JSON list of C-alpha atoms in Angstrom, two decimals:
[
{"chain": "A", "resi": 1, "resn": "UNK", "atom": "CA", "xyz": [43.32, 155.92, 229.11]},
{"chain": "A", "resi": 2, "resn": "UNK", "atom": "CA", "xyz": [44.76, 156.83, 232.59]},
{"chain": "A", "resi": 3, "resn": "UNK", "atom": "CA", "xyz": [43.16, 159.57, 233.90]},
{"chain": "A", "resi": 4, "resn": "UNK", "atom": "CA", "xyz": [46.14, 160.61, 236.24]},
{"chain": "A", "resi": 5, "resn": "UNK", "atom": "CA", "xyz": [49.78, 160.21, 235.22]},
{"chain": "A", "resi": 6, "resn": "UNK", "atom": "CA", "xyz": [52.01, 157.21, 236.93]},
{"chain": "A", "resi": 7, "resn": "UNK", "atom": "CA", "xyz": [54.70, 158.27, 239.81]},
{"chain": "A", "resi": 8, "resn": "UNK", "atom": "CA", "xyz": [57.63, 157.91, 239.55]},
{"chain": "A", "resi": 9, "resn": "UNK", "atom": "CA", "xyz": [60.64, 156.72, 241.71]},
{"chain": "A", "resi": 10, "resn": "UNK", "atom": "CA", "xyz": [62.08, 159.21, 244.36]},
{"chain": "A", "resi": 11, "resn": "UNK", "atom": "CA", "xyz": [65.11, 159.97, 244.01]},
{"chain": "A", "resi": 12, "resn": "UNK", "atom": "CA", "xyz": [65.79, 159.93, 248.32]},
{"chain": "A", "resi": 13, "resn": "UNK", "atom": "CA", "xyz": [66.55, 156.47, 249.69]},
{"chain": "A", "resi": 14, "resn": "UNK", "atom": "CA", "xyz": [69.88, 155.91, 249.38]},
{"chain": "A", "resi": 15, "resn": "UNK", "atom": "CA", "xyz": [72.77, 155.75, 251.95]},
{"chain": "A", "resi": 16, "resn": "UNK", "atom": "CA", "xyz": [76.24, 154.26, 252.43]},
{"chain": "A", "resi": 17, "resn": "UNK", "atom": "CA", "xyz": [77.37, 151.82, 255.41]},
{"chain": "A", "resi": 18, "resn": "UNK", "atom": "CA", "xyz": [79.13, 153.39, 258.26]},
{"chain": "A", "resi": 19, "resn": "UNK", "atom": "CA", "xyz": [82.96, 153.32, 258.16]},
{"chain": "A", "resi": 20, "resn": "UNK", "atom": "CA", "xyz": [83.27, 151.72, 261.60]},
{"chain": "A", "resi": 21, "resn": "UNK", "atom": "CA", "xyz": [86.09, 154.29, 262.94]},
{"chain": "A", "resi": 22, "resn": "UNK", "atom": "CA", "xyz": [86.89, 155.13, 266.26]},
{"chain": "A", "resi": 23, "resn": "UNK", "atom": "CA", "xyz": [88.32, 153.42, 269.30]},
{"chain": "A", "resi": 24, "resn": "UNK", "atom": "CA", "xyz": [88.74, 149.94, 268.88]},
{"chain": "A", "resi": 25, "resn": "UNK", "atom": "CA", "xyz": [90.94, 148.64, 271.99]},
{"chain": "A", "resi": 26, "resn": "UNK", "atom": "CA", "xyz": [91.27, 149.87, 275.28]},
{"chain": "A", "resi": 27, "resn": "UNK", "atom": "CA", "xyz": [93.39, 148.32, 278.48]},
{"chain": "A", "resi": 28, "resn": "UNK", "atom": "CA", "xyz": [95.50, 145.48, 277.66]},
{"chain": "A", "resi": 29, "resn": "UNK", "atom": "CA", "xyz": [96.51, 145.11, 273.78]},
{"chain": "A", "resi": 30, "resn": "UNK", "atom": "CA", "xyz": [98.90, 143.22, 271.88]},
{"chain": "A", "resi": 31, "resn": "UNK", "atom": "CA", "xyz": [101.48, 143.62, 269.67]},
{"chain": "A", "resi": 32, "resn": "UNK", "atom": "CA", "xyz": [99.50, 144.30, 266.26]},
{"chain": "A", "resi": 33, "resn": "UNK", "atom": "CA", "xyz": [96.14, 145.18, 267.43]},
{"chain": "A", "resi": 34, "resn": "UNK", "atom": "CA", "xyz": [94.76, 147.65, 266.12]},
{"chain": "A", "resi": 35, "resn": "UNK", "atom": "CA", "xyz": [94.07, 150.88, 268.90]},
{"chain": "A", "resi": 36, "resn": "UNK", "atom": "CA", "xyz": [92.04, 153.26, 266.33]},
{"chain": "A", "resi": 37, "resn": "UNK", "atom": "CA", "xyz": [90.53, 153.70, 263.17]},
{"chain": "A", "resi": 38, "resn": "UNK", "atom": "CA", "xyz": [90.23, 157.21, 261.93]},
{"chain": "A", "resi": 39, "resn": "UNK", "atom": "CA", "xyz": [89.83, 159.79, 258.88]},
{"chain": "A", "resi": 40, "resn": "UNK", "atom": "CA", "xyz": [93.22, 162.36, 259.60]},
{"chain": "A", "resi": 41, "resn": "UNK", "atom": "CA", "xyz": [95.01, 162.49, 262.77]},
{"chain": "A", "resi": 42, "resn": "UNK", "atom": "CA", "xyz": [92.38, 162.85, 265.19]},
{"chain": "A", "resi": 43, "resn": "UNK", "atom": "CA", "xyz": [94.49, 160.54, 267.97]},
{"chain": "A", "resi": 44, "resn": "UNK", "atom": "CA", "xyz": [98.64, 160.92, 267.18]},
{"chain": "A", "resi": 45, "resn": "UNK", "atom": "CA", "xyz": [101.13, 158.04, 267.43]},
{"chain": "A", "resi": 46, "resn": "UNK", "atom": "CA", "xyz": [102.93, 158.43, 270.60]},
{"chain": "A", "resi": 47, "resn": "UNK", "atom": "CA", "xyz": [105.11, 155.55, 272.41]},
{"chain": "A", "resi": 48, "resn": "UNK", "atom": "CA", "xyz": [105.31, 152.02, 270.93]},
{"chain": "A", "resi": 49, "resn": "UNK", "atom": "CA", "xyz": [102.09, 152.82, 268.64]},
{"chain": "A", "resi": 50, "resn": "UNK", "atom": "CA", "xyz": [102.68, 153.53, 264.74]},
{"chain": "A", "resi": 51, "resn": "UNK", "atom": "CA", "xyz": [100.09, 154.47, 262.49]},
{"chain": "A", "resi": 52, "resn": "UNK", "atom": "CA", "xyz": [99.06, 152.93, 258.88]},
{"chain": "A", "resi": 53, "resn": "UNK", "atom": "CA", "xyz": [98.52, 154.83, 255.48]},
{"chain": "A", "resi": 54, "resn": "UNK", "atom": "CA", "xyz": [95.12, 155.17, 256.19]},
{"chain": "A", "resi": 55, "resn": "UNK", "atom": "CA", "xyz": [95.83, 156.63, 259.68]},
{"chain": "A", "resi": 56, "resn": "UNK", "atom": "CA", "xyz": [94.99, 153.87, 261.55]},
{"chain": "A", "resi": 57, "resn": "UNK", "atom": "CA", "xyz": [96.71, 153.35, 264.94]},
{"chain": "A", "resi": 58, "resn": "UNK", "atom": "CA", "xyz": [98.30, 150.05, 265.61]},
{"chain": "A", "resi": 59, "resn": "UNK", "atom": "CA", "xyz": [100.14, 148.82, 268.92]},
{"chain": "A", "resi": 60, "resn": "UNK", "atom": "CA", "xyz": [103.80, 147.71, 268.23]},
{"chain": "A", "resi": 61, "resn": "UNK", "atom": "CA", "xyz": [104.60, 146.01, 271.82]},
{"chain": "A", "resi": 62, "resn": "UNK", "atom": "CA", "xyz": [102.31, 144.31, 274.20]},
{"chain": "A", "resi": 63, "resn": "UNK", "atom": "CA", "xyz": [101.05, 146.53, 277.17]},
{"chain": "A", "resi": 64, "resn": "UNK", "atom": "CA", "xyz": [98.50, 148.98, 278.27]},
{"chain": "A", "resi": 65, "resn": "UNK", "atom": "CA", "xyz": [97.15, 151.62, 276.21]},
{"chain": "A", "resi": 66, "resn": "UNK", "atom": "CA", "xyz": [97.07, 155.25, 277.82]},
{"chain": "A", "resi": 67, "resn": "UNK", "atom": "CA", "xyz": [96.28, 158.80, 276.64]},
{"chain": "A", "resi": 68, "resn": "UNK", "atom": "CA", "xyz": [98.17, 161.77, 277.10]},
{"chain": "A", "resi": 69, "resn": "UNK", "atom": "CA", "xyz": [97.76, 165.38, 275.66]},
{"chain": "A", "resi": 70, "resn": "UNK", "atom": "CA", "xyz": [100.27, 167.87, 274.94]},
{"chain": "A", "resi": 71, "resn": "UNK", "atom": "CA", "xyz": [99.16, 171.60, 275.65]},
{"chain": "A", "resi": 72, "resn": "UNK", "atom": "CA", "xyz": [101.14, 172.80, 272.74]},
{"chain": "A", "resi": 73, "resn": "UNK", "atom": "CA", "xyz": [98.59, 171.90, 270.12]},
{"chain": "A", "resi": 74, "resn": "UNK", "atom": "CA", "xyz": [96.15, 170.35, 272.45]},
{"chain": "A", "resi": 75, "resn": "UNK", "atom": "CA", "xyz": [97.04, 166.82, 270.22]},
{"chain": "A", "resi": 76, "resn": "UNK", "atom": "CA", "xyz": [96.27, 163.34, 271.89]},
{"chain": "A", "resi": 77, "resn": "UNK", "atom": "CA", "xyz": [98.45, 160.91, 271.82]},
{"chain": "A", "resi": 78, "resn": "UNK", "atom": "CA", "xyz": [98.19, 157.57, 272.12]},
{"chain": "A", "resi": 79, "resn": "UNK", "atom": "CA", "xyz": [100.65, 155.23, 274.13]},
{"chain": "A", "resi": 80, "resn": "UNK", "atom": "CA", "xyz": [101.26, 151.51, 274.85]},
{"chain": "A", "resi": 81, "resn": "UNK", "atom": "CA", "xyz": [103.72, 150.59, 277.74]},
{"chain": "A", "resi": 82, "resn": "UNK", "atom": "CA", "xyz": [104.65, 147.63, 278.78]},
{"chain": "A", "resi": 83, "resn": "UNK", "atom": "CA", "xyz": [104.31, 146.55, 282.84]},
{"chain": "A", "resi": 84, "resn": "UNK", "atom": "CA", "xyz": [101.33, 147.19, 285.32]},
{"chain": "A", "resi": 85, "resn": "UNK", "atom": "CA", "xyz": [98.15, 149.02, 284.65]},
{"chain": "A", "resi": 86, "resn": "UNK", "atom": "CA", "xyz": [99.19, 151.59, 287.37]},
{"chain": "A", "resi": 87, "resn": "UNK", "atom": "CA", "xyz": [100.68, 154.25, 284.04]},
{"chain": "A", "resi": 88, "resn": "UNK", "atom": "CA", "xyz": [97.15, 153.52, 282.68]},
{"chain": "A", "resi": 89, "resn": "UNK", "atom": "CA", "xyz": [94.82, 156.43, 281.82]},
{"chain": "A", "resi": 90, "resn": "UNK", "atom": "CA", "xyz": [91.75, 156.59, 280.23]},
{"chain": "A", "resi": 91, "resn": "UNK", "atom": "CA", "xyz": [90.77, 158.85, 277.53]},
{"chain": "A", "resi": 92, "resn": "UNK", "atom": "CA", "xyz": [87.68, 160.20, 279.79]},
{"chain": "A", "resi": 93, "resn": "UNK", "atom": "CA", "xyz": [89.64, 160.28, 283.01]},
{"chain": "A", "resi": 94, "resn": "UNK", "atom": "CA", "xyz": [92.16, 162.23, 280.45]},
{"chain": "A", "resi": 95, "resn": "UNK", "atom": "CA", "xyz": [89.91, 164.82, 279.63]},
{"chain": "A", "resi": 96, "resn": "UNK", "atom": "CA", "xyz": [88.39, 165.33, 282.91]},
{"chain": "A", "resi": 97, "resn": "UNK", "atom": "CA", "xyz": [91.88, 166.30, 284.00]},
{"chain": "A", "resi": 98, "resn": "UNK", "atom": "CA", "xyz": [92.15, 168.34, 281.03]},
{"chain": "A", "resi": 99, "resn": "UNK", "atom": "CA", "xyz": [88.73, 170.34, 282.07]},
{"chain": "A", "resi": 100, "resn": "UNK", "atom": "CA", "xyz": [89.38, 170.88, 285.54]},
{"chain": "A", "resi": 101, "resn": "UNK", "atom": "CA", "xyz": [93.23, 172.70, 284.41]}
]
């Protein structure tokens, strides 16, 4: 007879696979690539992007991708336009200039 009683499982060890959201393309996209993945509307549809059920941001033209915020509701929007990079901006160089006002 067992002088000291078995252990049993824990019940700890368990955890689900990331979601892989976020940013997904940056610069130069195509028509159908897919700019974001996201839970809500953390980044909004602006020009020539739409956005899936799931909220996922998709580019509808070829072009650069370029960030904007409006200082209504502080949203970020998300824009692809077609012709040189010189309209491109960053999301970081986007938020610096949103620090600094």
């Amino acid at each position: 007879m067992a002088t000291k009683k078995s252990g049993g499982s824990s019940r700890n060890g368990r955890d689900s696979a990331g979601r892989r959201l976020g940013l997904k393309e940056n610069g130069y996209v195509q028509a159908g690539n897919i700019l974001v993945r996201q839970r809500g509307t953390v980044y909004h549809p602006g020009y020539s992007v739409g956005m899936g059920k799931d909220h996922t941001l998709y580019a509808k033209s070829n072009g650069f991708v370029y960030f904007t915020r409006e200082n209504v509701k502080g949203r970020v929007y998300l824009h692809v336009e077609n012709g040189t990079q010189n309209g491109y901006v960053s999301l970081e160089e986007s938020l610096i200039v949103k620090e600094m006002e």
